[in-house]
C-alpha cells in the first residue's frame, strides 16, 4: 500500500510544462492488462452474449452513487446501520440487500470532531517559506497571519451516515478542495489546495501562491483522469475569471513526479471549468461566454469551438457519451442546456427565458416553459444518471454583464432536478438549504453512498435560519465560519460531514464578501470500493461457486471505465478472472461471477486501469 501523501515543494520558476500523456507517468491506461481488455471487448462485441467473456459475468447497475479515488487494500466486514437506498426511489429501503456485523458501540461509528489549527498550517515548510516572503513567520501575531492562514478548520463527522450502504471502506477516502481568501481590500491574499482524510486529518496542503504566483487561486478542481496522483485545476488570476491550467500532485509518491505541471503552455482559458477529453491529449473548457472549446493539452492550440445562442455565462460543462454530448450550466440565463457536440444541435433547455421544458416545483406546481425560474445563478450542474441533474442553486439574479448578483432567496441550496425528455418537463425532486446566501461558487456532487457533497460560503449575514448554523447557543451577529463543505444524507437530510473554515469574524461583519471561499470539493479514493461479497454453492453445479460483489471506481467519471476482477482460492491461486466496466457517475456496479472452488473460502480482487486494486476475503456463510 502507498504511504500517506505528503507535499513536495517546487518553486514557481521550476514548474515544468506538460509534454504529453507519457510524461510524468500520466498514462491513459496504466494497467498491463489493458490491451487484453480492449481485445476482449472487441471480441465480446463480435460474439453472441452466450459466447462472450461476460457469459459467466452478468453485470448490472443497481443503485446510484458518487465520489472519487478508492479505499484500503482489504476491507473488513461492512458496517453501518442504514438500509441500502435506491436512488431512483430514495424512500424505498431494501433490507434484504444489506446486513451488518458492526454495532453502534464500535469506535469506527462514533461521531467525531477534528480541528486543524493555524499552528498546523505553520508546521508546513512551504507555507512558512511563503509567509517569510510576506515578512511573516510562525512567531508573528495571529492577527497579522489571518489574511494568509485560516484561524482553524473544524471537521465534524458521523461515520454511520458516511458509510451508508457501503461500510467501513468509505472511511478510507479523502476530501479535496481548493480555498482562497479575499481580504478586506477586496483582493485575494492567499490560496491553498487541501486534502483531508475522512476523519478530518490534514493529509496534503499546498500554498498555491507560493508555487504559481501572486493572485493565483484555483477554481475548477477535479481528479485528473489520466493519472490519479494529480488533480486538474484551472487558475483565476485575481478576479479576471481566466488563467492557466495546472496539474497538482497531492501524493508524495512516486517522488520523481513534480508537484505542479503547467498545461497548454500557459494558455489562459475560462477558469470555471476544465476537463480531460475522452480521447487524445486534449482539454475542454468553457469559453467565449457562449459555449465550450477544445484545446491541445501540450501547446494550448484551440482545436474546436462550439457556441450556442441559448448559452450565456457558462460556468460548467459536463462532457458525456465520449464527448458527443455536453451538459452546460448557463448561469446568466438560469438554464441547464443539453447539446449534441457533434452536430451542435441544442437538444433542450431547462430554465430561463429560452426554456423548452415546463418546470415543476417540489410542491407539484406546474410552470410553462420560459415563464418561471426555479433556480437562479446556478453552478456546477452535472448529470447523475437516472435522468437526474444536481446543481448548486445560488439563488442569484445575475445581470447581463455577469458582474453583479442580486439575492433572490433567504439562502442558497443544493438542488436535484429530474428531466423527462419525452414529456419535456424538469421537476425539482430534492433540495437542501445551506443556511446562508452564496452569491457565486458552490457545488453539489453525488457520492457512492447516494449522499450529496456540497460546498458554500457565507455571502450574507442574515440570520433568519440561524438554528441551522449552531448546535449550541451562539450570537446571531456573525456566522462562526466563512465557508463550509457538507455531506448530506439524501433521504433524511442529516449531516454526515461538515468542514467549516474560519477566519476573523469582525472582517466578515464589515464586509460579507471577505474571508475564505470554496468553489467545489471532491471525494477521492486510492483503490476501487469493493464490498458485499457473497459466495453460494451449487447454484450453477455442485463444484461451481456463484459469487456476487459490488464495486465503484476510485473517483467519479462520466464514461464507463475498464476494470478487471480476480477470484482466488484459500491458497492464493487464481481460479477465475475477467473484465468489466465500472459504471459512470459513481453508480454501483453489481458483479455476478462463477468460480471453481472446493469451498467458499478465498478472496475477490478488483483492479482499475491505473493498477489500483482492492481485495475482499470471503468465507463459508459470509455475506459482507
Coordinates of C-alpha atoms in Angstrom, one line a residue:
X1 CA 0.0 0.0 0.0
X2 CA 1.1 3.5 -0.6
X3 CA 2.2 5.7 2.2
X4 CA 0.2 8.7 3.2
X5 CA 0.6 11.6 0.8
X6 CA 2.9 14.4 1.7
X7 CA 3.9 17.6 0.0
X8 CA 7.0 18.2 -2.1
X9 CA 7.8 21.8 -2.9
X10 CA 8.6 23.2 -6.4
X11 CA 9.2 26.9 -6.7
X12 CA 7.2 28.8 -9.3
X13 CA 10.2 29.1 -11.5
X14 CA 10.7 25.3 -11.5
X15 CA 7.1 24.5 -12.6
X16 CA 7.6 22.3 -15.7
X17 CA 5.4 22.4 -18.7
X18 CA 3.3 19.5 -19.8
X19 CA 4.8 17.5 -22.7
X20 CA 2.2 14.8 -23.4
X21 CA 0.5 11.8 -21.8
X22 CA 3.6 9.7 -21.5
X23 CA 5.4 12.4 -19.4
X24 CA 5.4 12.1 -15.6
X25 CA 3.7 8.7 -15.8
X26 CA 0.5 10.3 -17.0
X27 CA -0.7 7.3 -19.0
X28 CA -4.2 7.0 -20.2
X29 CA -4.3 3.3 -19.4
X30 CA -1.7 2.2 -16.9
X31 CA -2.7 -1.4 -16.3
X32 CA -0.6 -4.0 -18.0
X33 CA -3.8 -5.9 -18.8
X34 CA -5.5 -3.1 -20.7
X35 CA -4.6 -4.3 -24.2
X36 CA -6.0 -7.7 -23.3
X37 CA -9.2 -5.9 -22.1
X38 CA -9.5 -4.0 -25.3
X39 CA -9.2 -7.2 -27.3
X40 CA -11.8 -8.9 -25.1
X41 CA -14.2 -6.0 -25.6
X42 CA -13.8 -6.2 -29.4
X43 CA -14.4 -10.0 -29.2
X44 CA -17.4 -9.5 -27.0
X45 CA -19.0 -7.1 -29.5
X46 CA -18.4 -9.6 -32.3
X47 CA -19.7 -12.7 -30.4
X48 CA -23.2 -13.6 -29.2
X49 CA -23.8 -13.0 -25.5
X50 CA -23.6 -16.7 -24.8
X51 CA -20.1 -16.9 -26.1
X52 CA -18.9 -13.6 -24.7
X53 CA -16.4 -13.5 -21.9
X54 CA -19.2 -12.0 -19.8
X55 CA -21.4 -15.1 -20.2
X56 CA -20.3 -16.0 -16.7
X57 CA -20.1 -12.4 -15.5
X58 CA -23.5 -10.9 -15.7
X59 CA -23.1 -7.3 -14.7
X60 CA -25.9 -4.8 -13.9
X61 CA -26.2 -1.5 -12.3
X62 CA -28.4 -1.2 -9.2
X63 CA -28.0 1.9 -7.0
X64 CA -26.9 5.4 -8.0
X65 CA -23.9 6.9 -6.2
X66 CA -20.9 9.3 -6.5
X67 CA -17.4 10.1 -5.1
X68 CA -13.8 9.8 -6.3
X69 CA -10.4 7.7 -5.7
X70 CA -10.6 4.5 -3.6
X71 CA -10.1 3.0 -0.1
X72 CA -7.9 0.4 1.7
X73 CA -6.5 -2.8 0.4
X74 CA -8.5 -5.5 2.2
X75 CA -11.8 -4.4 3.7
X76 CA -13.3 -5.8 6.8
X77 CA -17.0 -6.8 7.0
X78 CA -19.1 -3.8 6.1
X79 CA -20.5 -1.6 8.9
X80 CA -23.3 0.9 9.3
X81 CA -26.9 0.6 10.2
X82 CA -28.7 2.1 7.2
X83 CA -30.5 0.2 4.6
X84 CA -29.4 0.2 1.0
X85 CA -31.3 3.1 -0.7
X86 CA -32.4 3.0 -4.3
X87 CA -31.5 6.5 -5.5
X88 CA -34.1 6.1 -8.2
X89 CA -36.6 5.8 -5.4
X90 CA -35.0 7.4 -2.3
X91 CA -37.8 6.5 0.0
X92 CA -37.5 2.8 -0.7
X93 CA -35.5 0.6 1.6
X94 CA -34.2 -2.8 0.6
X95 CA -33.2 -4.6 3.8
X96 CA -32.6 -7.9 2.0
X97 CA -29.6 -6.2 0.3
X98 CA -27.9 -5.1 3.5
X99 CA -26.6 -6.8 6.6
X100 CA -24.2 -5.6 9.2
X101 CA -21.7 -7.1 11.7
X102 CA -20.9 -3.7 13.3
X103 CA -22.7 -2.1 16.2
X104 CA -23.2 1.4 17.4
X105 CA -20.6 0.8 20.1
X106 CA -17.9 0.2 17.5
X107 CA -15.4 3.1 17.7
X108 CA -15.4 3.4 14.0
X109 CA -19.1 4.5 14.1
X110 CA -18.7 7.1 16.8
X111 CA -19.1 10.8 15.8
X112 CA -16.0 12.9 15.9
X113 CA -14.8 16.5 15.8
X114 CA -11.3 17.3 14.5
X115 CA -9.8 20.8 14.4
X116 CA -7.0 21.8 12.1
X117 CA -5.4 24.9 13.7
X118 CA -3.4 27.8 12.3
X119 CA -0.4 26.3 14.0
X120 CA -0.9 23.1 12.0
X121 CA -0.6 25.2 8.8
X122 CA 2.5 26.9 10.2
X123 CA 4.2 23.5 10.5
X124 CA 4.4 23.1 6.8
X125 CA 7.8 24.3 5.4
X126 CA 6.3 25.7 2.1
X127 CA 3.6 27.6 4.0
X128 CA 6.4 29.1 6.1
X129 CA 8.5 30.0 3.1
X130 CA 5.6 31.7 1.5
X131 CA 4.8 33.6 4.7
X132 CA 8.5 34.6 5.0
X133 CA 8.2 36.3 1.6
X134 CA 5.5 38.4 3.2
X135 CA 7.7 39.4 6.1
X136 CA 5.9 37.0 8.4
X137 CA 6.9 33.9 10.4
X138 CA 5.4 31.3 12.8
X139 CA 6.1 33.8 15.6
X140 CA 4.1 36.6 14.0
X141 CA 0.9 37.7 15.8
X142 CA -2.1 35.6 14.7
X143 CA -4.0 38.8 13.7
X144 CA -1.2 39.6 11.2
X145 CA -1.4 36.0 9.8
X146 CA -5.1 35.9 9.3
X147 CA -5.1 37.3 5.8
X148 CA -2.9 34.4 4.8
X149 CA -3.8 31.4 7.1
X150 CA -7.2 30.3 8.4
X151 CA -7.7 30.5 12.2
X152 CA -9.0 26.9 12.1
X153 CA -10.8 24.3 10.1
X154 CA -13.4 22.4 12.1
X155 CA -14.4 18.9 10.8
X156 CA -17.4 17.1 12.3
X157 CA -18.4 13.6 11.0
X158 CA -20.9 10.9 11.6
X159 CA -19.3 7.6 10.3
X160 CA -22.7 5.8 10.3
X161 CA -24.1 8.3 7.9
X162 CA -20.9 8.5 5.9
X163 CA -20.7 4.7 5.4
X164 CA -24.3 4.4 4.4
X165 CA -25.0 1.3 2.4
X166 CA -21.3 0.5 1.7
X167 CA -19.5 0.2 5.0
X168 CA -16.0 0.9 6.5
X169 CA -14.3 1.1 3.1
X170 CA -15.9 4.6 2.7
X171 CA -13.8 5.8 5.6
X172 CA -10.6 5.2 3.6
X173 CA -11.4 8.1 1.3
X174 CA -10.3 11.7 1.1
X175 CA -12.0 15.1 0.6
X176 CA -10.1 17.5 -1.6
X177 CA -10.7 21.2 -2.2
X178 CA -9.1 24.5 -3.1
X179 CA -9.8 27.5 -0.9
X180 CA -9.0 31.2 -1.3
X181 CA -9.0 34.2 1.0
X182 CA -10.4 37.6 -0.1
X183 CA -9.2 40.2 2.3
X184 CA -11.0 43.4 3.3
X185 CA -9.4 45.3 0.4
X186 CA -11.3 43.0 -2.0
X187 CA -8.1 41.3 -3.2
X188 CA -7.2 37.7 -3.0
X189 CA -4.3 37.3 -0.5
X190 CA -4.0 33.5 0.0
X191 CA -5.0 30.2 -1.7
X192 CA -4.4 26.6 -0.7
X193 CA -5.1 23.2 -2.2
X194 CA -6.1 20.9 0.6
X195 CA -6.7 17.1 1.1
X196 CA -8.1 15.7 4.4
X197 CA -8.9 12.2 5.3
X198 CA -12.4 11.0 6.3
X199 CA -11.7 11.8 10.0
X200 CA -10.5 15.3 9.2
X201 CA -6.8 14.9 9.5
X202 CA -4.7 17.1 7.2
X203 CA -3.1 14.9 4.5
X204 CA -1.8 17.3 1.9
X205 CA -1.5 21.1 1.8
X206 CA -0.1 23.3 -0.9
X207 CA 0.1 27.2 -0.8
X208 CA -0.8 27.9 -4.4
X209 CA 0.6 31.4 -4.5
X210 CA 3.9 30.1 -3.3
X211 CA 4.2 27.8 -6.2
X212 CA 2.4 29.6 -9.0
X213 CA 2.5 33.3 -8.3
X214 CA 0.7 36.2 -6.6
X215 CA -3.1 36.4 -7.0
X216 CA -3.3 32.8 -8.4
X217 CA -6.1 30.6 -7.0
X218 CA -7.7 27.5 -8.4
X219 CA -11.4 27.5 -9.3
X220 CA -12.1 24.4 -11.4
X221 CA -10.6 21.5 -9.4
X222 CA -11.1 17.8 -10.1
X223 CA -9.2 14.4 -10.2
X224 CA -7.0 14.1 -13.3
X225 CA -8.4 11.1 -15.3
X226 CA -5.0 10.3 -16.8
X227 CA -3.2 9.9 -13.5
X228 CA -4.9 9.7 -10.1
X229 CA -1.8 11.1 -8.3
X230 CA -2.8 14.5 -9.8
X231 CA -5.7 17.0 -9.7
X232 CA -6.5 19.1 -12.7
X233 CA -7.1 22.7 -11.8
X234 CA -7.8 26.0 -13.7
X235 CA -6.5 29.2 -12.2
X236 CA -8.3 32.5 -11.7
X237 CA -5.7 35.3 -11.8
X238 CA -7.0 37.7 -9.2
X239 CA -10.7 38.1 -10.3
X240 CA -10.3 38.1 -14.0
X241 CA -12.2 34.7 -14.3
X242 CA -9.4 33.4 -16.6
X243 CA -6.0 31.9 -16.2
X244 CA -3.7 29.0 -17.0
X245 CA -4.4 25.4 -16.0
X246 CA -2.1 23.1 -14.0
X247 CA -1.8 19.6 -12.6
X248 CA -1.2 19.4 -8.9
X249 CA 0.3 16.2 -7.4
X250 CA -1.4 15.6 -4.0
X251 CA 0.6 12.4 -3.2
X252 CA 4.2 12.1 -2.1
X253 CA 5.0 9.0 -4.1
X254 CA 6.3 8.5 -6.7
X255 CA 8.9 11.2 -5.9
X256 CA 10.1 11.7 -9.4
X257 CA 6.9 13.5 -10.4
X258 CA 6.8 17.3 -10.0
X259 CA 4.2 18.8 -7.7
X260 CA 2.9 21.3 -10.3
X261 CA 2.8 20.8 -14.1
X262 CA 1.8 23.7 -16.4
X263 CA -0.7 22.7 -19.1
X264 CA -1.4 24.2 -22.6
X265 CA 2.0 26.0 -22.5
X266 CA 0.4 28.5 -20.1
X267 CA -2.6 29.4 -22.4
X268 CA -5.3 31.2 -20.3
X269 CA -8.8 30.0 -20.6
X270 CA -12.1 30.5 -18.6
X271 CA -11.3 29.3 -15.1
X272 CA -14.7 27.9 -14.3
X273 CA -14.3 24.5 -15.8
X274 CA -11.6 22.5 -17.5
X275 CA -11.7 18.7 -18.1
X276 CA -10.0 15.9 -20.0
X277 CA -11.2 15.0 -23.4
X278 CA -12.4 11.4 -23.7
X279 CA -9.8 10.6 -26.3
X280 CA -6.4 12.1 -27.2
X281 CA -4.3 14.7 -25.4
X282 CA -6.9 17.5 -25.2
X283 CA -8.8 19.5 -22.7
X284 CA -12.3 21.0 -22.7
X285 CA -13.0 24.4 -21.2
X286 CA -16.0 26.8 -21.1
X287 CA -15.2 29.7 -23.4
X288 CA -16.3 32.9 -25.1
X289 CA -19.3 33.3 -22.7
X290 CA -21.3 31.2 -25.2
X291 CA -20.1 27.6 -25.1
X292 CA -17.1 25.2 -24.9
X293 CA -13.7 25.0 -26.6
X294 CA -11.3 22.1 -27.1
X295 CA -7.5 22.7 -26.6
X296 CA -4.3 20.8 -27.2
X297 CA -3.1 20.0 -23.7
X298 CA 0.5 20.5 -24.6
X299 CA 0.6 23.7 -26.6
X300 CA -2.8 25.3 -26.0
X301 CA -3.8 25.3 -29.6
X302 CA -7.6 25.7 -29.9
X303 CA -8.9 22.7 -31.9
X304 CA -12.7 23.2 -31.7
X305 CA -15.2 25.9 -30.7
X306 CA -18.8 25.3 -30.0
X307 CA -21.1 28.3 -29.4
X308 CA -24.8 28.3 -28.6
X309 CA -27.2 31.3 -28.8
X310 CA -29.1 29.9 -25.7
X311 CA -26.0 29.9 -23.5
X312 CA -24.7 32.9 -21.7
X313 CA -22.1 32.9 -18.9
X314 CA -21.4 29.2 -18.9
X315 CA -19.7 28.1 -15.7
X316 CA -19.7 24.3 -16.1
X317 CA -19.7 21.8 -19.0
X318 CA -20.0 18.1 -18.3
X319 CA -18.9 16.0 -21.3
X320 CA -20.9 12.8 -21.7
X321 CA -21.1 9.8 -24.1
X322 CA -17.5 10.0 -25.3
X323 CA -17.7 13.8 -25.6
X324 CA -20.6 13.7 -28.1
X325 CA -23.0 15.3 -25.5
X326 CA -22.4 18.3 -23.2
X327 CA -24.5 19.5 -20.3
X328 CA -23.8 23.2 -19.9
X329 CA -24.7 25.4 -17.0
X330 CA -25.8 28.8 -18.4
X331 CA -25.5 30.9 -15.3
X332 CA -26.8 34.3 -16.5
X333 CA -29.9 32.8 -18.1
X334 CA -30.6 30.4 -15.2
X335 CA -30.6 27.4 -17.6
X336 CA -29.4 23.9 -18.0
X337 CA -28.6 23.2 -21.6
X338 CA -28.1 19.9 -23.3
X339 CA -26.3 19.9 -26.6
X340 CA -25.1 17.5 -29.2
X341 CA -21.4 18.5 -29.6
X342 CA -21.1 16.5 -32.8
X343 CA -23.9 18.3 -34.7
X344 CA -24.0 21.5 -32.4
X345 CA -27.8 20.9 -32.0
X346 CA -29.4 22.2 -28.9
X347 CA -31.4 19.2 -27.6
X348 CA -33.3 21.0 -24.8
X349 CA -33.1 23.9 -22.3
X350 CA -34.4 23.7 -18.8
X351 CA -35.0 27.0 -17.1
X352 CA -34.5 30.6 -18.2
X353 CA -36.2 32.7 -21.0
X354 CA -35.2 30.2 -23.7
X355 CA -36.5 27.2 -21.9
X356 CA -38.1 24.4 -23.9
X357 CA -39.2 22.4 -20.8
X358 CA -42.1 23.1 -18.4
X359 CA -40.9 23.4 -14.8
X360 CA -42.5 21.6 -11.8
X361 CA -41.5 22.7 -8.3
X362 CA -41.3 20.5 -5.2
X363 CA -44.9 21.1 -4.4
X364 CA -46.0 19.9 -7.8
X365 CA -46.9 23.4 -9.2
X366 CA -46.5 23.5 -13.0
X367 CA -44.9 26.4 -14.9
X368 CA -44.9 26.9 -18.6
X369 CA -41.5 26.8 -20.3
X370 CA -39.7 30.1 -20.3
X371 CA -42.1 31.8 -17.9
X372 CA -40.6 31.0 -14.5
X373 CA -37.1 30.3 -12.9
X374 CA -36.9 27.7 -10.2
X375 CA -33.1 28.1 -9.9
X376 CA -31.0 31.2 -10.4
X377 CA -27.3 31.8 -11.0
X378 CA -26.6 28.1 -10.5
X379 CA -23.1 26.5 -10.5
X380 CA -21.7 23.0 -11.3
X381 CA -24.7 21.4 -13.0
X382 CA -24.0 17.7 -13.5
X383 CA -25.9 14.6 -14.7
X384 CA -26.1 12.0 -12.0
X385 CA -27.7 9.1 -14.0
X386 CA -31.4 8.1 -13.8
X387 CA -32.4 11.3 -15.6
X388 CA -31.3 13.4 -12.6
X389 CA -29.2 16.6 -12.6
X390 CA -27.6 18.1 -9.5
X391 CA -26.6 21.7 -9.1
X392 CA -25.8 24.4 -6.5
X393 CA -28.6 26.9 -6.7
X394 CA -27.0 30.2 -5.7
X395 CA -30.4 32.0 -5.9
X396 CA -28.6 34.9 -7.5
X397 CA -30.2 37.1 -10.2
X398 CA -27.1 37.9 -12.3
X399 CA -27.0 41.0 -14.5
X400 CA -26.3 40.6 -18.2
X401 CA -22.6 41.6 -17.9
X402 CA -22.2 38.9 -15.2
X403 CA -20.6 41.2 -12.6
X404 CA -23.5 41.9 -10.2
X405 CA -25.6 39.5 -8.2
X406 CA -28.9 40.2 -6.5
X407 CA -30.1 37.9 -3.7
X408 CA -33.3 36.2 -4.6
X409 CA -33.9 34.0 -1.6
X410 CA -33.0 33.7 2.1
X411 CA -30.3 31.1 1.4
X412 CA -28.7 29.1 -1.4
X413 CA -29.4 25.4 -1.7
X414 CA -28.3 22.1 -3.1
X415 CA -30.8 21.0 -5.8
X416 CA -31.6 17.9 -7.8
X417 CA -33.8 18.1 -10.9
X418 CA -35.3 15.2 -12.8
X419 CA -35.6 15.7 -16.5
X420 CA -38.3 13.9 -18.5
X421 CA -37.2 14.4 -22.1
X422 CA -40.3 12.6 -23.6
X423 CA -42.7 14.9 -21.7
X424 CA -40.4 18.0 -21.8
X425 CA -40.6 18.6 -18.1
X426 CA -38.0 19.4 -15.4
X427 CA -39.1 18.6 -11.9
X428 CA -37.4 19.7 -8.7
X429 CA -37.0 16.4 -6.8
X430 CA -34.8 17.4 -3.8
X431 CA -33.4 20.5 -2.2
X432 CA -31.3 21.3 0.9
X433 CA -30.9 24.9 2.1
X434 CA -27.4 25.6 3.1
X435 CA -28.4 28.2 5.7
X436 CA -26.8 31.2 4.1
X437 CA -26.6 33.1 0.8
X438 CA -23.7 32.2 -1.5
X439 CA -23.7 34.8 -4.3
X440 CA -21.2 32.9 -6.5
X441 CA -19.5 29.5 -6.5
X442 CA -21.0 26.3 -4.9
X443 CA -21.0 22.6 -5.7
X444 CA -23.3 19.6 -5.3
X445 CA -22.0 16.1 -6.1
X446 CA -23.4 12.6 -5.6
X447 CA -21.3 10.2 -3.5
X448 CA -21.2 6.3 -4.0
X449 CA -23.5 6.0 -1.0
X450 CA -26.1 8.3 -2.5
X451 CA -25.2 11.1 -0.1
X452 CA -24.7 14.6 -1.6
X453 CA -21.4 16.5 -1.1
X454 CA -21.9 20.3 -1.3
X455 CA -19.9 23.5 -0.8
X456 CA -20.9 27.0 0.1
X457 CA -19.5 30.2 1.6
X458 CA -21.3 32.9 3.6
X459 CA -22.0 35.9 1.4
X460 CA -24.8 37.5 3.5
X461 CA -25.2 37.9 7.3
X462 CA -28.9 37.4 7.5
X463 CA -29.6 35.0 10.4
X464 CA -33.3 34.0 10.0
X465 CA -32.3 30.4 9.7
X466 CA -29.7 30.6 12.4
X467 CA -30.6 27.2 14.1
X468 CA -29.0 25.5 11.1
X469 CA -25.7 27.0 11.9
X470 CA -25.2 26.3 15.6
X471 CA -25.6 23.1 17.6
X472 CA -25.2 25.2 20.8
X473 CA -26.1 28.8 21.6
X474 CA -24.3 31.5 19.7
X475 CA -24.6 35.1 18.7
X476 CA -26.6 35.8 15.6
X477 CA -24.5 38.9 14.9
X478 CA -22.0 36.8 12.9
X479 CA -21.6 33.4 11.3
X480 CA -18.9 31.4 13.1
X481 CA -17.3 30.3 9.8
X482 CA -16.6 31.6 6.3
X483 CA -17.2 28.6 4.2
X484 CA -18.4 25.0 4.5
X485 CA -18.2 21.6 2.9
X486 CA -21.2 19.5 3.9
X487 CA -22.1 15.9 3.1
X488 CA -25.9 15.3 3.4
X489 CA -27.9 12.1 3.6
X490 CA -30.3 12.5 0.7
X491 CA -33.2 10.7 2.4
X492 CA -33.0 12.1 5.9
X493 CA -31.2 15.3 5.2
X494 CA -29.0 14.7 8.2
X495 CA -25.4 16.0 8.0
X496 CA -22.8 13.2 7.6
X497 CA -19.8 15.5 7.3
X498 CA -19.2 19.2 8.0
X499 CA -15.9 21.0 7.2
X500 CA -16.1 24.7 8.3
X501 CA -13.3 27.2 7.6
X502 CA -12.9 30.1 10.0
X503 CA -11.1 33.5 9.9
X504 CA -11.6 36.9 11.5
X505 CA -15.4 37.3 12.2
X506 CA -15.0 41.1 12.6
X507 CA -13.9 41.3 9.0
X508 CA -16.9 39.2 7.9
X509 CA -19.3 41.5 9.7
X510 CA -17.8 44.6 8.0
X511 CA -17.5 43.1 4.5
X512 CA -19.5 39.9 3.8
X513 CA -17.6 39.1 0.7
X514 CA -14.3 39.0 2.8
X515 CA -13.0 35.7 4.1
X516 CA -12.4 32.2 2.8
X517 CA -14.4 30.7 0.0
X518 CA -14.5 27.3 -1.9
X519 CA -15.7 26.7 -5.4
X520 CA -16.1 22.9 -5.2
X521 CA -14.9 19.8 -3.4
X522 CA -14.2 16.3 -4.5
X523 CA -14.2 12.8 -2.8
X524 CA -11.3 10.6 -3.9
X525 CA -10.0 7.1 -3.0
X526 CA -6.8 5.2 -3.7
X527 CA -8.4 1.9 -4.8
X528 CA -11.8 0.9 -6.0
X529 CA -14.5 0.4 -3.4
X530 CA -15.3 -3.3 -3.1
X531 CA -18.0 -4.6 -0.7
X532 CA -20.9 -7.0 -0.1
X533 CA -19.1 -10.1 -1.3
X534 CA -21.2 -13.3 -1.1
X535 CA -20.5 -16.9 -2.1
X536 CA -23.0 -19.6 -2.8
X537 CA -22.6 -23.3 -3.5
X538 CA -24.4 -25.3 -6.1
X539 CA -26.2 -22.5 -7.8
X540 CA -24.6 -23.5 -11.1
X541 CA -23.1 -27.0 -10.5
X542 CA -22.1 -28.9 -7.4
X543 CA -18.4 -27.8 -7.8
X544 CA -19.0 -24.3 -9.0
X545 CA -19.5 -21.4 -6.7
X546 CA -21.6 -18.3 -7.5
X547 CA -20.1 -15.1 -6.2
X548 CA -21.7 -11.6 -6.0
X549 CA -19.9 -8.4 -5.2
X550 CA -20.4 -4.7 -5.6
X551 CA -17.8 -2.1 -6.7
X552 CA -17.2 1.6 -7.6
X553 CA -14.1 3.1 -9.2
X554 CA -11.7 5.2 -7.2
X555 CA -13.2 8.5 -8.4
X556 CA -16.2 9.8 -10.3
X557 CA -16.1 9.5 -14.1
X558 CA -18.6 10.4 -16.8
X559 CA -18.0 7.4 -19.1
X560 CA -17.6 3.7 -18.5
X561 CA -14.0 2.8 -17.3
X562 CA -12.2 -0.6 -17.7
X563 CA -11.8 -2.9 -14.7
X564 CA -10.6 -6.4 -14.0
X565 CA -11.6 -8.9 -11.3
X566 CA -9.8 -12.0 -9.9
X567 CA -11.2 -14.8 -7.7
X568 CA -8.5 -16.5 -5.6
X569 CA -8.9 -19.6 -3.5
X570 CA -7.6 -20.0 0.0
X571 CA -4.2 -20.9 -1.3
X572 CA -3.9 -17.7 -3.3
X573 CA -4.4 -19.5 -6.7
X574 CA -6.4 -17.5 -9.3
X575 CA -9.4 -19.7 -10.2
X576 CA -11.4 -17.1 -12.2
X577 CA -10.8 -13.7 -13.8
X578 CA -12.4 -11.4 -16.3
X579 CA -13.0 -7.9 -17.4
X580 CA -15.9 -5.4 -16.8
X581 CA -16.7 -1.7 -17.0
X582 CA -17.0 0.5 -13.9
X583 CA -20.2 2.4 -14.2
X584 CA -20.1 6.2 -14.8
X585 CA -21.4 8.8 -12.3
X586 CA -20.2 6.6 -9.4
X587 CA -23.2 4.4 -9.9
X588 CA -22.9 1.0 -8.3
X589 CA -21.7 -1.9 -10.3
X590 CA -23.1 -5.3 -9.3
X591 CA -21.0 -8.3 -10.4
X592 CA -22.2 -11.9 -10.6
X593 CA -19.5 -14.4 -11.5
X594 CA -18.7 -18.1 -11.2
X595 CA -15.6 -19.9 -10.0
X596 CA -14.4 -23.5 -9.4
X597 CA -13.8 -23.6 -5.7
X598 CA -13.8 -26.5 -3.2
X599 CA -15.3 -24.3 -0.6
X600 CA -16.5 -20.7 -0.2
X601 CA -13.1 -19.5 1.1
X602 CA -11.0 -17.1 -0.8
X603 CA -10.7 -13.5 -2.0
X604 CA -12.1 -11.3 -4.6
X605 CA -9.8 -8.6 -6.1
X606 CA -10.8 -5.7 -8.3
X607 CA -8.3 -3.6 -10.3
X608 CA -8.8 -0.4 -12.3
X609 CA -6.9 0.9 -15.3
X610 CA -4.2 2.6 -13.2
X611 CA -3.2 -0.6 -11.4
X612 CA -5.1 0.5 -8.2
X613 CA -6.6 -2.7 -6.7
X614 CA -8.6 -3.7 -3.6
X615 CA -9.4 -7.1 -2.2
X616 CA -12.1 -8.6 0.0
X617 CA -12.0 -12.1 1.6
X618 CA -15.0 -14.3 1.7
X619 CA -15.8 -17.4 3.9
X620 CA -18.5 -20.0 4.0
X621 CA -21.8 -18.4 5.0
X622 CA -20.4 -14.9 4.7
X623 CA -22.3 -12.0 3.1
X624 CA -20.3 -8.9 3.9

